[in-house]
Short mmCIF file of N, CA and C and ligand atoms in Angstrom, two decimals:
data_model
loop_
_atom_site.label_atom_id
_atom_site.label_comp_id
_atom_site.label_asym_id
_atom_site.label_seq_id
_atom_site.Cartn_x
_atom_site.Cartn_y
_atom_site.Cartn_z
N MET A 1 -29.90 -85.44 37.75
CA MET A 1 -29.05 -86.12 38.72
C MET A 1 -29.16 -85.55 40.05
N LEU A 2 -29.09 -86.44 41.11
CA LEU A 2 -29.25 -85.89 42.52
C LEU A 2 -28.17 -84.86 42.79
N ARG A 3 -27.02 -84.97 42.37
CA ARG A 3 -25.84 -83.99 42.66
C ARG A 3 -26.25 -82.63 42.11
N ASP A 4 -26.77 -82.63 40.91
CA ASP A 4 -27.26 -81.27 40.35
C ASP A 4 -28.39 -80.74 41.18
N TRP A 5 -29.19 -81.48 41.55
CA TRP A 5 -30.36 -81.07 42.47
C TRP A 5 -29.88 -80.46 43.77
N ILE A 6 -28.98 -81.17 44.33
CA ILE A 6 -28.37 -80.56 45.63
C ILE A 6 -27.70 -79.33 45.39
N GLN A 7 -26.86 -79.24 44.23
CA GLN A 7 -26.17 -78.03 44.02
C GLN A 7 -27.09 -76.84 43.59
N ASP A 8 -28.22 -77.29 43.05
CA ASP A 8 -29.20 -76.19 42.57
C ASP A 8 -29.86 -75.59 43.83
N HIS A 9 -29.66 -76.18 45.09
CA HIS A 9 -30.17 -75.54 46.26
C HIS A 9 -29.03 -75.17 47.16
N PRO A 10 -28.29 -74.22 46.90
CA PRO A 10 -26.94 -74.02 47.50
C PRO A 10 -26.94 -73.31 48.83
N ARG A 11 -28.05 -72.85 49.30
CA ARG A 11 -28.20 -72.21 50.54
C ARG A 11 -27.64 -73.12 51.77
N PRO A 12 -28.18 -74.36 51.75
CA PRO A 12 -27.69 -75.30 52.88
C PRO A 12 -26.27 -75.63 52.69
N LEU A 13 -25.85 -75.70 51.52
CA LEU A 13 -24.47 -75.99 51.21
C LEU A 13 -23.55 -74.86 51.69
N GLU A 14 -24.03 -73.72 51.40
CA GLU A 14 -23.33 -72.52 51.92
C GLU A 14 -23.15 -72.39 53.38
N TRP A 15 -24.26 -72.76 54.07
CA TRP A 15 -24.38 -72.71 55.50
C TRP A 15 -23.38 -73.76 56.00
N ALA A 16 -23.42 -74.97 55.45
CA ALA A 16 -22.49 -76.08 55.93
C ALA A 16 -21.06 -75.74 55.63
N TYR A 17 -20.79 -75.04 54.54
CA TYR A 17 -19.44 -74.73 54.19
C TYR A 17 -18.80 -73.67 55.23
N ARG A 18 -19.67 -72.67 55.53
CA ARG A 18 -19.26 -71.70 56.42
C ARG A 18 -18.99 -72.31 57.81
N SER A 19 -20.01 -73.11 58.24
CA SER A 19 -19.90 -73.69 59.52
C SER A 19 -18.53 -74.63 59.66
N THR A 20 -18.30 -75.31 58.61
CA THR A 20 -17.04 -76.15 58.55
C THR A 20 -15.80 -75.23 58.64
N GLU A 21 -15.92 -74.10 57.83
CA GLU A 21 -14.70 -73.23 57.82
C GLU A 21 -14.49 -72.62 59.16
N GLN A 22 -15.54 -72.34 59.83
CA GLN A 22 -15.34 -71.67 61.21
C GLN A 22 -14.89 -72.74 62.25
N LEU A 23 -15.43 -73.98 62.11
CA LEU A 23 -14.95 -75.04 63.03
C LEU A 23 -13.40 -75.31 62.78
N PHE A 24 -13.01 -75.29 61.48
CA PHE A 24 -11.65 -75.57 61.28
C PHE A 24 -10.75 -74.35 61.75
N GLN A 25 -11.27 -73.16 61.70
CA GLN A 25 -10.44 -72.03 62.16
C GLN A 25 -10.47 -71.99 63.71
N PHE A 26 -11.43 -72.53 64.33
CA PHE A 26 -11.55 -72.62 65.80
C PHE A 26 -10.52 -73.63 66.25
N LEU A 27 -10.44 -74.78 65.38
CA LEU A 27 -9.62 -75.91 65.79
C LEU A 27 -8.12 -75.78 65.32
N ALA A 28 -7.78 -74.70 64.59
CA ALA A 28 -6.49 -74.46 64.04
C ALA A 28 -5.44 -74.55 65.13
N PRO A 29 -5.50 -73.92 66.25
CA PRO A 29 -4.41 -73.95 67.18
C PRO A 29 -4.20 -75.47 67.69
N LEU A 30 -5.23 -76.23 67.86
CA LEU A 30 -5.12 -77.63 68.29
C LEU A 30 -4.44 -78.43 67.11
N PHE A 31 -4.79 -78.14 65.87
CA PHE A 31 -4.15 -78.95 64.72
C PHE A 31 -2.67 -78.55 64.64
N ALA A 32 -2.33 -77.24 64.97
CA ALA A 32 -0.97 -76.86 64.86
C ALA A 32 -0.17 -77.64 65.85
N ARG A 33 -0.70 -77.88 67.06
CA ARG A 33 -0.01 -78.60 68.11
C ARG A 33 0.16 -80.06 67.79
N LEU A 34 -0.95 -80.57 67.16
CA LEU A 34 -0.93 -81.99 66.86
C LEU A 34 0.00 -82.30 65.67
N GLY A 35 0.17 -81.31 64.88
CA GLY A 35 0.89 -81.44 63.54
C GLY A 35 -0.10 -81.56 62.31
N TYR A 36 0.11 -80.61 61.40
CA TYR A 36 -0.66 -80.61 60.30
C TYR A 36 -0.63 -81.89 59.43
N ASP A 37 0.45 -82.44 59.27
CA ASP A 37 0.56 -83.68 58.45
C ASP A 37 -0.37 -84.81 59.12
N ARG A 38 -0.21 -84.94 60.44
CA ARG A 38 -0.93 -85.92 61.16
C ARG A 38 -2.44 -85.72 60.99
N VAL A 39 -2.86 -84.45 61.26
CA VAL A 39 -4.24 -84.23 61.12
C VAL A 39 -4.71 -84.45 59.65
N ALA A 40 -4.00 -84.08 58.71
CA ALA A 40 -4.29 -84.23 57.36
C ALA A 40 -4.55 -85.70 56.96
N ARG A 41 -3.96 -86.61 57.59
CA ARG A 41 -4.14 -87.99 57.36
C ARG A 41 -5.55 -88.51 57.63
N VAL A 42 -6.18 -87.72 58.69
CA VAL A 42 -7.55 -88.06 59.12
C VAL A 42 -8.47 -87.26 58.25
N ILE A 43 -8.23 -85.94 58.03
CA ILE A 43 -9.16 -85.09 57.35
C ILE A 43 -9.24 -85.39 55.80
N LEU A 44 -8.16 -85.68 55.21
CA LEU A 44 -8.06 -85.91 53.82
C LEU A 44 -9.07 -86.84 53.23
N PRO A 45 -9.10 -88.14 53.80
CA PRO A 45 -10.12 -89.15 53.24
C PRO A 45 -11.57 -88.61 53.32
N LEU A 46 -11.83 -88.01 54.48
CA LEU A 46 -13.25 -87.61 54.78
C LEU A 46 -13.60 -86.43 53.77
N GLU A 47 -12.72 -85.54 53.56
CA GLU A 47 -12.80 -84.38 52.65
C GLU A 47 -13.04 -84.93 51.24
N LYS A 48 -12.24 -85.93 50.86
CA LYS A 48 -12.30 -86.40 49.48
C LYS A 48 -13.61 -87.12 49.20
N VAL A 49 -14.00 -88.02 50.18
CA VAL A 49 -15.32 -88.67 49.90
C VAL A 49 -16.45 -87.73 49.81
N SER A 50 -16.61 -86.91 50.93
CA SER A 50 -17.65 -85.95 50.95
C SER A 50 -17.76 -85.01 49.85
N LYS A 51 -16.64 -84.46 49.33
CA LYS A 51 -16.68 -83.47 48.32
C LYS A 51 -16.85 -84.01 46.96
N GLU A 52 -16.23 -85.28 46.80
CA GLU A 52 -16.49 -85.98 45.46
C GLU A 52 -18.03 -86.25 45.31
N LEU A 53 -18.59 -86.71 46.37
CA LEU A 53 -19.94 -87.12 46.37
C LEU A 53 -20.84 -85.96 46.03
N VAL A 54 -20.73 -84.86 46.61
CA VAL A 54 -21.58 -83.78 46.55
C VAL A 54 -21.15 -82.81 45.39
N PHE A 55 -19.86 -82.56 45.26
CA PHE A 55 -19.39 -81.52 44.27
C PHE A 55 -18.67 -82.01 43.04
N ASP A 56 -18.46 -83.35 43.00
CA ASP A 56 -17.58 -83.94 41.95
C ASP A 56 -16.16 -83.35 42.05
N CYS A 57 -15.73 -83.12 43.20
CA CYS A 57 -14.51 -82.45 43.56
C CYS A 57 -13.27 -83.20 42.95
N ARG A 58 -12.32 -82.43 42.41
CA ARG A 58 -11.13 -83.03 41.81
C ARG A 58 -9.89 -82.82 42.58
N MET A 59 -10.19 -82.47 44.01
CA MET A 59 -9.12 -82.31 44.92
C MET A 59 -7.87 -81.45 44.51
N CYS A 60 -8.22 -80.14 44.08
CA CYS A 60 -7.19 -79.25 43.69
C CYS A 60 -6.44 -78.74 44.90
N GLY A 61 -6.99 -78.85 46.11
CA GLY A 61 -6.23 -78.38 47.29
C GLY A 61 -6.42 -76.87 47.56
N GLN A 62 -7.08 -76.13 46.73
CA GLN A 62 -7.32 -74.67 46.93
C GLN A 62 -8.78 -74.45 46.66
N CYS A 63 -9.61 -74.86 47.63
CA CYS A 63 -11.08 -74.80 47.38
C CYS A 63 -11.59 -73.44 47.27
N ILE A 64 -12.32 -73.21 46.23
CA ILE A 64 -13.05 -71.88 46.14
C ILE A 64 -14.59 -72.07 45.82
N LEU A 65 -15.04 -73.24 46.34
CA LEU A 65 -16.51 -73.41 46.18
C LEU A 65 -17.36 -72.33 46.66
N ARG A 66 -17.07 -71.79 47.77
CA ARG A 66 -17.89 -70.76 48.26
C ARG A 66 -17.96 -69.52 47.41
N LEU A 67 -16.93 -69.37 46.55
CA LEU A 67 -16.80 -68.11 45.72
C LEU A 67 -17.37 -68.56 44.38
N THR A 68 -17.80 -69.78 44.05
CA THR A 68 -18.29 -70.12 42.80
C THR A 68 -19.62 -70.82 42.86
N GLY A 69 -20.55 -70.20 43.61
CA GLY A 69 -21.90 -70.78 43.76
C GLY A 69 -21.90 -72.20 44.11
N MET A 70 -21.03 -72.67 45.01
CA MET A 70 -20.95 -74.01 45.50
C MET A 70 -20.91 -75.03 44.28
N THR A 71 -20.25 -74.40 43.16
CA THR A 71 -20.05 -75.29 41.99
C THR A 71 -18.57 -75.43 41.66
N CYS A 72 -17.99 -76.61 41.66
CA CYS A 72 -16.66 -76.82 41.50
C CYS A 72 -16.06 -76.32 40.20
N PRO A 73 -15.22 -75.36 40.08
CA PRO A 73 -14.78 -74.83 38.87
C PRO A 73 -13.82 -75.84 38.12
N MET A 74 -13.25 -76.86 38.91
CA MET A 74 -12.42 -77.81 38.29
C MET A 74 -13.14 -78.82 37.40
N THR A 75 -14.49 -78.78 37.52
CA THR A 75 -15.25 -79.64 36.65
C THR A 75 -15.38 -79.01 35.32
N CYS A 76 -15.07 -77.80 35.07
CA CYS A 76 -15.14 -77.16 33.73
C CYS A 76 -14.11 -77.91 32.95
N PRO A 77 -14.39 -78.34 31.74
CA PRO A 77 -13.34 -79.09 30.99
C PRO A 77 -12.13 -78.30 30.57
N LYS A 78 -12.29 -76.88 30.70
CA LYS A 78 -11.16 -76.10 30.38
C LYS A 78 -10.41 -75.63 31.75
N LEU A 79 -10.90 -76.12 32.76
CA LEU A 79 -10.29 -75.84 34.12
C LEU A 79 -10.18 -74.39 34.40
N LEU A 80 -11.15 -73.61 33.97
CA LEU A 80 -11.20 -72.13 34.12
C LEU A 80 -11.59 -71.78 35.64
N ARG A 81 -10.91 -70.82 36.23
CA ARG A 81 -11.25 -70.45 37.60
C ARG A 81 -11.78 -69.12 37.70
N ASN A 82 -11.93 -68.34 36.48
CA ASN A 82 -12.39 -66.99 36.49
C ASN A 82 -13.44 -66.78 35.42
N GLY A 83 -14.51 -67.52 35.52
CA GLY A 83 -15.63 -67.32 34.60
C GLY A 83 -15.52 -68.12 33.32
N PRO A 84 -16.56 -68.11 32.47
CA PRO A 84 -16.67 -68.95 31.34
C PRO A 84 -15.71 -68.54 30.20
N CYS A 85 -15.43 -69.47 29.30
CA CYS A 85 -14.76 -69.11 28.10
C CYS A 85 -15.59 -68.45 27.17
N GLY A 86 -15.13 -68.16 25.98
CA GLY A 86 -15.99 -67.48 25.00
C GLY A 86 -16.87 -68.32 24.08
N GLY A 87 -16.88 -69.60 24.50
CA GLY A 87 -17.63 -70.55 23.64
C GLY A 87 -18.90 -71.10 24.14
N VAL A 88 -19.48 -70.51 25.24
CA VAL A 88 -20.68 -70.89 25.78
C VAL A 88 -21.76 -70.86 24.74
N ARG A 89 -22.51 -71.99 24.62
CA ARG A 89 -23.55 -72.14 23.49
C ARG A 89 -24.77 -71.45 23.99
N PRO A 90 -25.76 -71.31 23.07
CA PRO A 90 -27.10 -70.68 23.30
C PRO A 90 -27.65 -71.64 24.44
N GLU A 91 -28.49 -71.01 25.33
CA GLU A 91 -29.08 -71.63 26.49
C GLU A 91 -28.20 -72.01 27.54
N GLY A 92 -26.84 -71.60 27.45
CA GLY A 92 -25.90 -71.82 28.53
C GLY A 92 -25.33 -73.21 28.41
N TYR A 93 -25.10 -73.86 27.30
CA TYR A 93 -24.42 -75.09 27.27
C TYR A 93 -22.92 -75.02 27.00
N CYS A 94 -22.25 -76.09 27.33
CA CYS A 94 -20.78 -76.04 27.33
C CYS A 94 -20.25 -76.22 25.79
N GLU A 95 -19.19 -75.60 25.47
CA GLU A 95 -18.57 -75.68 24.17
C GLU A 95 -18.02 -76.97 24.00
N VAL A 96 -17.41 -77.54 24.96
CA VAL A 96 -16.73 -78.94 24.80
C VAL A 96 -17.68 -80.05 24.87
N PHE A 97 -18.64 -80.09 25.87
CA PHE A 97 -19.60 -81.11 25.92
C PHE A 97 -21.02 -80.38 25.82
N PRO A 98 -21.50 -80.37 24.50
CA PRO A 98 -22.76 -79.67 24.22
C PRO A 98 -23.90 -80.22 24.89
N GLU A 99 -23.89 -81.45 25.47
CA GLU A 99 -24.97 -81.93 26.17
C GLU A 99 -25.05 -81.44 27.57
N LYS A 100 -24.00 -80.84 28.10
CA LYS A 100 -23.94 -80.42 29.52
C LYS A 100 -24.02 -78.87 29.57
N ARG A 101 -24.69 -78.40 30.74
CA ARG A 101 -24.65 -76.91 30.85
C ARG A 101 -23.30 -76.42 31.25
N CYS A 102 -22.98 -75.23 31.00
CA CYS A 102 -21.68 -74.59 31.28
C CYS A 102 -21.57 -74.43 32.81
N ILE A 103 -20.41 -75.04 33.27
CA ILE A 103 -20.20 -74.93 34.72
C ILE A 103 -20.41 -73.44 35.39
N TRP A 104 -19.84 -72.52 34.46
CA TRP A 104 -19.87 -71.15 34.92
C TRP A 104 -21.26 -70.60 34.91
N VAL A 105 -22.07 -71.06 33.97
CA VAL A 105 -23.45 -70.46 33.99
C VAL A 105 -24.12 -71.03 35.23
N GLN A 106 -23.86 -72.35 35.47
CA GLN A 106 -24.50 -72.85 36.79
C GLN A 106 -23.91 -72.15 38.07
N ALA A 107 -22.67 -71.85 38.00
CA ALA A 107 -22.08 -71.19 39.15
C ALA A 107 -22.65 -69.92 39.41
N TYR A 108 -22.82 -69.07 38.22
CA TYR A 108 -23.43 -67.73 38.47
C TYR A 108 -24.88 -67.82 38.94
N GLU A 109 -25.59 -68.75 38.38
CA GLU A 109 -27.08 -68.94 38.81
C GLU A 109 -27.15 -69.19 40.24
N ARG A 110 -26.36 -70.15 40.68
CA ARG A 110 -26.43 -70.67 42.01
C ARG A 110 -25.91 -69.60 43.02
N SER A 111 -24.86 -68.79 42.51
CA SER A 111 -24.41 -67.73 43.46
C SER A 111 -25.41 -66.76 43.74
N GLN A 112 -26.37 -66.52 42.86
CA GLN A 112 -27.53 -65.53 43.06
C GLN A 112 -28.42 -65.99 44.14
N LYS A 113 -28.29 -67.24 44.57
CA LYS A 113 -29.19 -67.83 45.60
C LYS A 113 -28.51 -67.77 46.88
N MET A 114 -27.21 -67.35 46.96
CA MET A 114 -26.44 -67.46 48.21
C MET A 114 -26.23 -66.08 48.91
N PRO A 115 -26.82 -65.82 49.92
CA PRO A 115 -26.79 -64.60 50.63
C PRO A 115 -25.35 -64.25 51.27
N ILE A 116 -24.56 -65.20 51.65
CA ILE A 116 -23.37 -64.93 52.36
C ILE A 116 -22.22 -64.66 51.34
N TYR A 117 -21.91 -65.74 50.56
CA TYR A 117 -20.73 -65.67 49.72
C TYR A 117 -21.11 -65.32 48.20
N GLY A 118 -22.40 -65.31 47.84
CA GLY A 118 -22.84 -65.10 46.46
C GLY A 118 -21.99 -64.05 45.83
N PRO A 119 -22.05 -62.77 46.37
CA PRO A 119 -21.48 -61.66 45.60
C PRO A 119 -19.95 -61.88 45.39
N GLU A 120 -19.35 -62.72 46.11
CA GLU A 120 -17.87 -62.93 45.88
C GLU A 120 -17.47 -63.61 44.63
N ILE A 121 -18.45 -64.00 43.90
CA ILE A 121 -18.11 -64.72 42.53
C ILE A 121 -17.52 -63.63 41.74
N ARG A 122 -17.59 -62.41 41.95
CA ARG A 122 -16.92 -61.38 41.14
C ARG A 122 -15.40 -61.27 41.49
N LEU A 123 -14.88 -61.82 42.49
CA LEU A 123 -13.48 -61.73 42.83
C LEU A 123 -12.61 -62.51 41.90
N VAL A 124 -11.49 -61.92 41.53
CA VAL A 124 -10.49 -62.58 40.60
C VAL A 124 -9.70 -63.54 41.38
N GLN A 125 -9.69 -64.80 40.77
CA GLN A 125 -8.96 -65.89 41.41
C GLN A 125 -7.60 -66.08 40.88
N PRO A 126 -6.58 -66.31 41.78
CA PRO A 126 -5.25 -66.64 41.18
C PRO A 126 -5.23 -68.05 40.49
N PRO A 127 -4.17 -68.11 39.64
CA PRO A 127 -3.99 -69.50 38.95
C PRO A 127 -3.94 -70.65 39.95
N VAL A 128 -4.27 -71.82 39.45
CA VAL A 128 -4.23 -72.96 40.29
C VAL A 128 -2.74 -73.30 40.65
N ASN A 129 -2.39 -73.63 41.83
CA ASN A 129 -1.13 -74.11 42.14
C ASN A 129 -1.16 -75.67 42.22
N TRP A 130 -0.71 -76.27 41.05
CA TRP A 130 -0.83 -77.66 40.90
C TRP A 130 0.00 -78.56 41.90
N SER A 131 0.86 -77.86 42.57
CA SER A 131 1.63 -78.71 43.64
C SER A 131 0.79 -78.93 44.81
N ARG A 132 -0.31 -78.39 44.85
CA ARG A 132 -1.27 -78.62 45.94
C ARG A 132 -2.34 -79.75 45.60
N LYS A 133 -2.39 -80.13 44.46
CA LYS A 133 -3.37 -81.13 43.97
C LYS A 133 -3.25 -82.43 44.89
N GLY A 134 -4.37 -82.87 45.35
CA GLY A 134 -4.44 -84.15 46.08
C GLY A 134 -4.22 -83.85 47.58
N THR A 135 -4.01 -82.62 48.11
CA THR A 135 -3.92 -82.40 49.44
C THR A 135 -5.15 -81.73 50.00
N SER A 136 -5.19 -81.65 51.27
CA SER A 136 -6.44 -81.23 51.96
C SER A 136 -6.70 -79.67 51.77
N ALA A 137 -7.73 -79.30 51.11
CA ALA A 137 -8.00 -77.79 51.05
C ALA A 137 -8.22 -77.22 52.39
N TRP A 138 -8.93 -77.92 53.32
CA TRP A 138 -9.21 -77.52 54.63
C TRP A 138 -7.93 -77.26 55.39
N ILE A 139 -6.99 -78.07 55.35
CA ILE A 139 -5.71 -77.84 56.05
C ILE A 139 -4.87 -76.73 55.37
N ASN A 140 -4.99 -76.75 54.01
CA ASN A 140 -4.32 -75.55 53.30
C ASN A 140 -4.91 -74.28 53.64
N MET A 141 -6.19 -74.25 53.90
CA MET A 141 -6.74 -72.97 54.25
C MET A 141 -6.26 -72.48 55.57
N ILE A 142 -6.17 -73.40 56.46
CA ILE A 142 -5.59 -73.12 57.89
C ILE A 142 -4.16 -72.55 57.72
N THR A 143 -3.37 -73.28 57.09
CA THR A 143 -1.91 -72.95 56.97
C THR A 143 -1.64 -71.80 56.01
N GLY A 144 -2.57 -71.57 55.14
CA GLY A 144 -2.39 -70.46 54.14
C GLY A 144 -1.72 -70.98 52.88
N ALA A 145 -1.55 -72.32 52.84
CA ALA A 145 -0.94 -72.87 51.64
C ALA A 145 -1.77 -72.88 50.45
N ASP A 146 -3.13 -72.49 50.57
CA ASP A 146 -3.90 -72.33 49.39
C ASP A 146 -3.83 -71.11 48.72
N ARG A 147 -2.94 -70.09 49.25
CA ARG A 147 -2.89 -68.75 48.67
C ARG A 147 -1.64 -68.68 47.84
N PRO A 148 -1.56 -67.67 46.90
CA PRO A 148 -0.32 -67.42 46.25
C PRO A 148 0.78 -67.17 47.25
N PRO A 149 2.01 -67.42 46.85
CA PRO A 149 3.26 -67.29 47.72
C PRO A 149 3.18 -65.90 48.38
N ALA A 150 2.88 -64.80 47.65
CA ALA A 150 3.15 -63.41 48.21
C ALA A 150 2.03 -63.20 49.29
N GLN A 151 0.93 -63.98 49.37
CA GLN A 151 -0.09 -63.78 50.41
C GLN A 151 -0.16 -64.76 51.53
N GLN A 152 0.90 -65.64 51.49
CA GLN A 152 0.84 -66.68 52.45
C GLN A 152 1.12 -66.40 53.82
N HIS A 153 1.72 -65.21 54.13
CA HIS A 153 1.99 -64.81 55.50
C HIS A 153 1.02 -63.80 56.04
N GLY A 154 0.11 -63.29 55.18
CA GLY A 154 -0.95 -62.45 55.65
C GLY A 154 -2.12 -63.19 56.28
N SER A 155 -3.01 -62.41 56.88
CA SER A 155 -4.19 -62.98 57.42
C SER A 155 -5.23 -63.10 56.37
N ARG A 156 -6.06 -64.15 56.50
CA ARG A 156 -7.14 -64.28 55.48
C ARG A 156 -8.24 -63.13 55.67
N GLY A 157 -8.56 -62.49 54.66
CA GLY A 157 -9.62 -61.47 54.77
C GLY A 157 -11.00 -62.01 54.72
S1 SF4 B 201 -12.42 -76.11 44.08
FE1 SF4 B 201 -10.83 -77.73 44.36
S2 SF4 B 201 -11.13 -78.52 46.46
FE2 SF4 B 201 -12.99 -77.29 45.91
S3 SF4 B 201 -14.42 -78.80 45.15
FE3 SF4 B 201 -13.30 -78.06 43.30
S4 SF4 B 201 -11.53 -79.46 43.03
FE4 SF4 B 201 -12.34 -79.70 45.18
#
């Protein structure tokens, strides 16, 4: 599939992700003045269409694509955010859908091709906050709403 081929070449995706991240951080003061809700009404549909097309995004609102080899962890049938389950089949196939490769095997392989964020696949991720589902991950990144409550007032490292 075209989507798999694109994701198997993650370096341009990584570059595009970082550029978008930097652009949003640059625009953050403007977005704050305009109002995040108003900006999200414009950003959300664009984010949804583009991420669904390329990453099969499920709009969790807490995007960690850059930390998972530009492979969406929410496409794992077990919704795991911290690596594979114990049931990965020989040759790296999924326990639930034996005809598909394990999302986490793909994530690891792709992360090895990513010079910027690749090593960060080793970071432990917090559980998903389902109250953010359907919201803009880019806006949540700016406001800190994509982080666990205890970290929401700190600066992003
Ligand atoms: S991690 Fe969340 S926001 Fe990012 S692509 Fe997956 S479902 Fe979409």
